[in-house]
Short mmCIF file of C-alpha atoms and ligand atoms in Angstrom, two decimals:
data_model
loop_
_atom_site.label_atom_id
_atom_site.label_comp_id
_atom_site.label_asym_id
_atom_site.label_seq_id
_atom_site.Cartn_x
_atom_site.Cartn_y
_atom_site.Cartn_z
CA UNK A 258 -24.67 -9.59 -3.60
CA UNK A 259 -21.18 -10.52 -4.17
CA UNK A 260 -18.69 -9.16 -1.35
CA UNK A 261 -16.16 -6.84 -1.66
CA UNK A 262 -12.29 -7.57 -1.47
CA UNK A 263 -9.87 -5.49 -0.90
CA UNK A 264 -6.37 -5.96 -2.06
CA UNK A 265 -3.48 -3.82 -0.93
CA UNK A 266 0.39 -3.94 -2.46
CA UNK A 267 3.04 -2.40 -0.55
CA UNK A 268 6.79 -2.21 -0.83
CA UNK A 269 10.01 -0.36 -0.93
CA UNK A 270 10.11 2.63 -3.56
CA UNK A 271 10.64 0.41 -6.63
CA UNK A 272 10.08 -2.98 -5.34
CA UNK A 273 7.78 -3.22 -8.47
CA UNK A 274 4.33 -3.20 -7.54
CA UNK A 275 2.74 -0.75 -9.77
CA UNK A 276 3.84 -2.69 -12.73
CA UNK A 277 1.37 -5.47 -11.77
CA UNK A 278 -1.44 -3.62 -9.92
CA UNK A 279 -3.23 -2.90 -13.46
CA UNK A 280 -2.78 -6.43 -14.73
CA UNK A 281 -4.57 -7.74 -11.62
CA UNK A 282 -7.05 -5.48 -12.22
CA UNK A 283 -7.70 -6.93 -15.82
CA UNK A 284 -7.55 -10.25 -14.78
CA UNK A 285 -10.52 -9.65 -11.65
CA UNK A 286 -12.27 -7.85 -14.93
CA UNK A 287 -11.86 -10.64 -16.58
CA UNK A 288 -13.49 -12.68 -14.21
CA UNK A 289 -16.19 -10.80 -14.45
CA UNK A 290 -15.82 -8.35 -11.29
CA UNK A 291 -16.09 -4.82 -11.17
CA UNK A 292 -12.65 -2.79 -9.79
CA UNK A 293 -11.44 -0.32 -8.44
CA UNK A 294 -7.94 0.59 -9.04
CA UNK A 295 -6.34 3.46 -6.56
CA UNK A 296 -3.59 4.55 -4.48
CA UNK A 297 -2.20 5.99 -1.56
CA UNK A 298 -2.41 8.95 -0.43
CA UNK A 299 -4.48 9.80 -3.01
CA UNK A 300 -7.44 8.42 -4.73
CA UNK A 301 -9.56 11.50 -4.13
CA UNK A 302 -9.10 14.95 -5.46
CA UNK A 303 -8.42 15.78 -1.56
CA UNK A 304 -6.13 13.27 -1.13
CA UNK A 305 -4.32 13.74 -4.32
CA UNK A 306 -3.57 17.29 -3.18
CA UNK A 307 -2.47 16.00 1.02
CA UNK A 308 -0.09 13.64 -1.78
CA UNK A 309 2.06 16.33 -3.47
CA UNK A 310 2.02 18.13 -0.17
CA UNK A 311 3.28 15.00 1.16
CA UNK A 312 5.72 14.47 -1.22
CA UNK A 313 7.46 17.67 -2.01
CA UNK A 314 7.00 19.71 1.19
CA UNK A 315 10.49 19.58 4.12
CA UNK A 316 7.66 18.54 7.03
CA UNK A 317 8.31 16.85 10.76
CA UNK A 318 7.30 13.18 10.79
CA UNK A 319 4.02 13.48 13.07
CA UNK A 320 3.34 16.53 10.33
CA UNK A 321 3.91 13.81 8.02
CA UNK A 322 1.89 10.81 9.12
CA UNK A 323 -1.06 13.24 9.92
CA UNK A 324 -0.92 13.64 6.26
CA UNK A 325 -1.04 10.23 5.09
CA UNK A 326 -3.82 9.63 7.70
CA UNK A 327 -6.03 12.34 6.80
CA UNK A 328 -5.82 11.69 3.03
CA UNK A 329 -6.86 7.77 4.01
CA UNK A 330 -9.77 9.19 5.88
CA UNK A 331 -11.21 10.93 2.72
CA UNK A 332 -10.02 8.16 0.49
CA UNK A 333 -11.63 5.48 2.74
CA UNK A 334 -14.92 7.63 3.28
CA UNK A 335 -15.02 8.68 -0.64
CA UNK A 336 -13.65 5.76 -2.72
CA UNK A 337 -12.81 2.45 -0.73
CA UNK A 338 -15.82 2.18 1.60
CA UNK A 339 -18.32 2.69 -1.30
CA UNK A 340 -16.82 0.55 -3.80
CA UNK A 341 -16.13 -2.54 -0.78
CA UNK A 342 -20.32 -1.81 -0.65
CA UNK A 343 -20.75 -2.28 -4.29
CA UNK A 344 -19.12 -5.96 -4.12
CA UNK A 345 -16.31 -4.55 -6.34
CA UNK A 346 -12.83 -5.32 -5.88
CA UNK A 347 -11.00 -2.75 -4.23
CA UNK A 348 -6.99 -2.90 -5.48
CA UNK A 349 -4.71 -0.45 -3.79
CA UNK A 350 -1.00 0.76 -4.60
CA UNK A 351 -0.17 1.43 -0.56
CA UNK A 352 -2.55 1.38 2.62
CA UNK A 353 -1.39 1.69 6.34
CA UNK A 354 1.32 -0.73 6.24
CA UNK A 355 3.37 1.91 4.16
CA UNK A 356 2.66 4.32 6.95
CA UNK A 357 3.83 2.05 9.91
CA UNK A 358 7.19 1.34 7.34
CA UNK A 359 8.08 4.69 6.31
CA UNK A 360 7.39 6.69 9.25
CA UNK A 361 7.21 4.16 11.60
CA UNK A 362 10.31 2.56 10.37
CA UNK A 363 12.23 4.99 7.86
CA UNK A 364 11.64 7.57 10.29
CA UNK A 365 11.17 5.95 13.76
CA UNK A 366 7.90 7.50 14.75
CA UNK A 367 5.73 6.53 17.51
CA UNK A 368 4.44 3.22 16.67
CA UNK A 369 1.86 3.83 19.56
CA UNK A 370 0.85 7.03 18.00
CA UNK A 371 0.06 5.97 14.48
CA UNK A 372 -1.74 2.85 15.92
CA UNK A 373 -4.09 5.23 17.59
CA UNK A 374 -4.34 7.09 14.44
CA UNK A 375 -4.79 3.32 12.78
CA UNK A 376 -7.89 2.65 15.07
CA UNK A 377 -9.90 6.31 14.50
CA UNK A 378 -8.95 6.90 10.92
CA UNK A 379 -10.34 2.99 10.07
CA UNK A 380 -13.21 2.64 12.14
CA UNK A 381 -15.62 2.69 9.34
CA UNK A 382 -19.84 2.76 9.21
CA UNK A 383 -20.20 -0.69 7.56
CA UNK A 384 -18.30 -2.62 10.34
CA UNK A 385 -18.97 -2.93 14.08
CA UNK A 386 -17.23 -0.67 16.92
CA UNK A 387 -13.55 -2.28 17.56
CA UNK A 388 -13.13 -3.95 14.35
CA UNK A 389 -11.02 -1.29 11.55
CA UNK A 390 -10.72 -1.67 7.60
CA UNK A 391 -8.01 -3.55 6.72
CA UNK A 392 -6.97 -5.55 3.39
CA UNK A 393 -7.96 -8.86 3.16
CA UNK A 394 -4.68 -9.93 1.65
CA UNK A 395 -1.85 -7.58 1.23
CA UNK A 396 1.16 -7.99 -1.71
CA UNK A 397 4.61 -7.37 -0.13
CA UNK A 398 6.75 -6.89 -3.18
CA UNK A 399 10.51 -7.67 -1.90
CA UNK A 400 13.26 -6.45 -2.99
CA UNK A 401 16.93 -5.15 -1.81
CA UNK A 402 16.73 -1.47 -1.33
CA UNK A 403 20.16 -1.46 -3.44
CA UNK A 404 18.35 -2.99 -6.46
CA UNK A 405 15.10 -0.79 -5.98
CA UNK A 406 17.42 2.18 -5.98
CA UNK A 407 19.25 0.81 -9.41
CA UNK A 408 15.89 0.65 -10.71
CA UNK A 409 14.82 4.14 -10.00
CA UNK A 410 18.02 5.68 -11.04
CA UNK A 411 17.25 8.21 -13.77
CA UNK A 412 13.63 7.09 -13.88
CA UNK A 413 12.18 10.41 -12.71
CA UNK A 414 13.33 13.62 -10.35
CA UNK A 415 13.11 11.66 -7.20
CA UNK A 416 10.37 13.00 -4.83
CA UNK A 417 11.53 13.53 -0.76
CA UNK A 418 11.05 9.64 -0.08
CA UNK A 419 12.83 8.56 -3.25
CA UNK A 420 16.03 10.67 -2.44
CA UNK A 421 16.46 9.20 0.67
CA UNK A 422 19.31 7.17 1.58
CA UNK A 423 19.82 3.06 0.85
CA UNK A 424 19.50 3.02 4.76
CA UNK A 425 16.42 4.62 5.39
CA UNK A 426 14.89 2.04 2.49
CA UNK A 427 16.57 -0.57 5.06
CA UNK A 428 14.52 0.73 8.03
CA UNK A 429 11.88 0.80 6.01
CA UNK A 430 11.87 -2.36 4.76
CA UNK A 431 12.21 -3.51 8.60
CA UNK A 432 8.87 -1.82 9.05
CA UNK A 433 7.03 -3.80 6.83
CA UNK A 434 8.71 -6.72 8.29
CA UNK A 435 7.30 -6.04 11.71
CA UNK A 436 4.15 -5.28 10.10
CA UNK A 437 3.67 -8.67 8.48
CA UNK A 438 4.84 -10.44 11.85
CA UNK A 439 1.76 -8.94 13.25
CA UNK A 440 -0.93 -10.20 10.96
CA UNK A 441 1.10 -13.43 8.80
CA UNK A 442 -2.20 -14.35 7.82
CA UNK A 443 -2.83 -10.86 6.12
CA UNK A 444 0.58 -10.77 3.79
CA UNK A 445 1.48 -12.92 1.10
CA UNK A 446 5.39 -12.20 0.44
CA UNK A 447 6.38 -11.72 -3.19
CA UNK A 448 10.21 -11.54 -4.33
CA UNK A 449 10.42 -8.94 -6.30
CA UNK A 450 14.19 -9.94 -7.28
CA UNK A 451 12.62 -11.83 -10.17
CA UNK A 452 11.66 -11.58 -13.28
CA UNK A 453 8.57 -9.84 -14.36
CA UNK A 454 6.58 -13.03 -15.31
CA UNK A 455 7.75 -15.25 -12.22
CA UNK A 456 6.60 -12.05 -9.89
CA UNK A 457 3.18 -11.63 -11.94
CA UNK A 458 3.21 -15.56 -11.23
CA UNK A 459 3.52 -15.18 -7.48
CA UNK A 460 0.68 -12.36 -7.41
CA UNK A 461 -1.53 -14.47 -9.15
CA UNK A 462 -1.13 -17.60 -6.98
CA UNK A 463 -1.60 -15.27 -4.25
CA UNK A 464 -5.19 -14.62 -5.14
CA UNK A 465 -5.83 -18.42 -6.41
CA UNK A 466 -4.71 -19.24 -2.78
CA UNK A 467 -7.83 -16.92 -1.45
CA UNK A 468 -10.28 -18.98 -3.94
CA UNK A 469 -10.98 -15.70 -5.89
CA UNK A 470 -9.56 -16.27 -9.12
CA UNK A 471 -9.40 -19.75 -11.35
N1 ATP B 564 10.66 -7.80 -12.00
C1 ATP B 564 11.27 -6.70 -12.45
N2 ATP B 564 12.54 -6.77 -12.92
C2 ATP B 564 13.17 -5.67 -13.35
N3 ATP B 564 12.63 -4.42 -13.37
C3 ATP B 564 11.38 -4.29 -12.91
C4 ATP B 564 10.63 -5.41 -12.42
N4 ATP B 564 9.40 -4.96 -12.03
C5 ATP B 564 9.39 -3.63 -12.25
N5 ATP B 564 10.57 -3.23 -12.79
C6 ATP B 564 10.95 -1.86 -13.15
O1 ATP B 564 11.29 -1.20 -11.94
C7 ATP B 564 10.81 0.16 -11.94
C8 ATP B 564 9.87 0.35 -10.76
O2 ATP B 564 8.73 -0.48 -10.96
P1 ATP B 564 7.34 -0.04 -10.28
O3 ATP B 564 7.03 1.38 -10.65
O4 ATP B 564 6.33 -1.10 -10.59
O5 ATP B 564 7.76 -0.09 -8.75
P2 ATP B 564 6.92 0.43 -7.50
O6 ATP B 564 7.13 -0.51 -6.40
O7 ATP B 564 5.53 0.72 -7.91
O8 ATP B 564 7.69 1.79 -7.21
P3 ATP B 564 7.05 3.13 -6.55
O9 ATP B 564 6.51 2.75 -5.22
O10 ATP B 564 8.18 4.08 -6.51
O11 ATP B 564 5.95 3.54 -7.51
C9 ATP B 564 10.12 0.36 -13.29
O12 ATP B 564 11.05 0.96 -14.18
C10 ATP B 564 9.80 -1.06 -13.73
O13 ATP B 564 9.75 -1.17 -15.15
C1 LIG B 565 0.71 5.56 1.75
C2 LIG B 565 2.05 6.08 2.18
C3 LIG B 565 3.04 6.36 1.26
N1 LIG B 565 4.22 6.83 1.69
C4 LIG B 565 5.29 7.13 0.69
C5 LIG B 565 5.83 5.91 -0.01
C6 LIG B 565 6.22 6.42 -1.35
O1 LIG B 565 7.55 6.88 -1.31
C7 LIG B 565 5.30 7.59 -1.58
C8 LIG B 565 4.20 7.23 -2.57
O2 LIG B 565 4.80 7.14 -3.81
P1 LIG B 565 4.37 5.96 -4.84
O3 LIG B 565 5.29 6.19 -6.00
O4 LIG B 565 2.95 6.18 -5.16
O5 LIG B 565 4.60 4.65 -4.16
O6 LIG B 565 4.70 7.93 -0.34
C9 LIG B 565 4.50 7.08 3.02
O7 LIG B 565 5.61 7.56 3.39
N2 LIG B 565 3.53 6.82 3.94
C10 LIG B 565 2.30 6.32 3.59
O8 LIG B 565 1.43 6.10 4.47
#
């Protein structure tokens, strides 16, 4: 049977990583591989409701991570670990590195807490005791938090993490930047200040890199 993969795209609010998730998608499809296309937190009916919880409720930040962990506990039990067993591929808008940016870094959490939470949350049946689910190659969309905010202006009402300041998208953006100092093998870094085709050009060699596209 084929093997899984699973795919993970992170970024600042805006950085522009949904616009390519579904494209990538269509071009594994197209390759003949069966996907699955979800997010975070959500991808569950559980974790879709932790999301707007999430999202729209005034909460501390170990409130908050708690959140984000427990809806990646269902999603990884209900959606992820099943579909990785299928040999589909497994694309996700946001894993764990978002949680080590935004409340490690946007809100300066305990890094030591949520890698604790890291190491029960994605201990998972399928591999051995020690070793956690993680993405096999994660898409860091970059981009300035300035231009990310231009981008959102007027898009929607923002939700709690959208209305925050350019400086907490800084801090955030310095989270991810830790996070991809810790596993450089893990992240492939895509600028997001480009154009649409030159950044769907970059997420594609990203995968042709891996040997699992043409
Ligand atoms: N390369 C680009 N150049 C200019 N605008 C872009 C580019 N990529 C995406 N956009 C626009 O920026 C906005 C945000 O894009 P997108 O929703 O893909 O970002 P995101 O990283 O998924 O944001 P969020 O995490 O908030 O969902 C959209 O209006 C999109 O059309
Ligand atoms: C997984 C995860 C997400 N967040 C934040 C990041 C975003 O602002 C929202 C999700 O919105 P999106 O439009 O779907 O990107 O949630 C977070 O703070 N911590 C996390 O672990």
């Amino acid at each position: 049977m084929t093997a899984g993969l699973f795919i993970s795209f992170e970024g600042i609010d805006g950085a522009g990583k949904s616009t390519h998730v579904e494209a990538l998608a269509q071009a594994f499809r197209d390759a003949g591989r069966s996907v699955t296309l979800t997010r975070e937190p959500g991808g569950t009916p559980l974790a879709e409701q932790l999301r707007v919880l999430a999202l729209n409720t005034a909460m501390d930040p170990l409130t908050e991570a708690l959140l984000m962990f427990a809806a990646r506990r269902d999603h990884l039990q209900q959606v992820i670990e099943p579909a990785l067993a299928r040999g589909e591929v497994v694309l996700c808008d946001r894993f764990t590195d978002a949680t080590f940016a935004y409340q490690g870094g946007g809100r300066g959490f305990d890094l030591a807490v949520l890698a604790q939470l890291e190491r029960w949350v994605q201990a998972v049946d399928a591999l051995p005791a020690g070793q956690l689910r993680q993405p096999q190659l994660t898409m860091w969309f970059e981009l300035s938090p300035e231009a990310a905010a231009q981008r959102l202006a007027g898009a929607r009402a923002p939700d709690r993490f959208e209305s925050q300041p350019v400086e907490f998208f800084r801090k955030v953006a310095d989270g991810y930047a830790r996070r991809a100092a810790g596993d450089p093998g893990r992240f492939a870094r895509i600028d997001g200040s480009l154009p649409r085709e030159q950044v769907w050009q970059q997420v594609l060699d990203a995968v042709r890199r891996k040997g699992w596209l043409a």
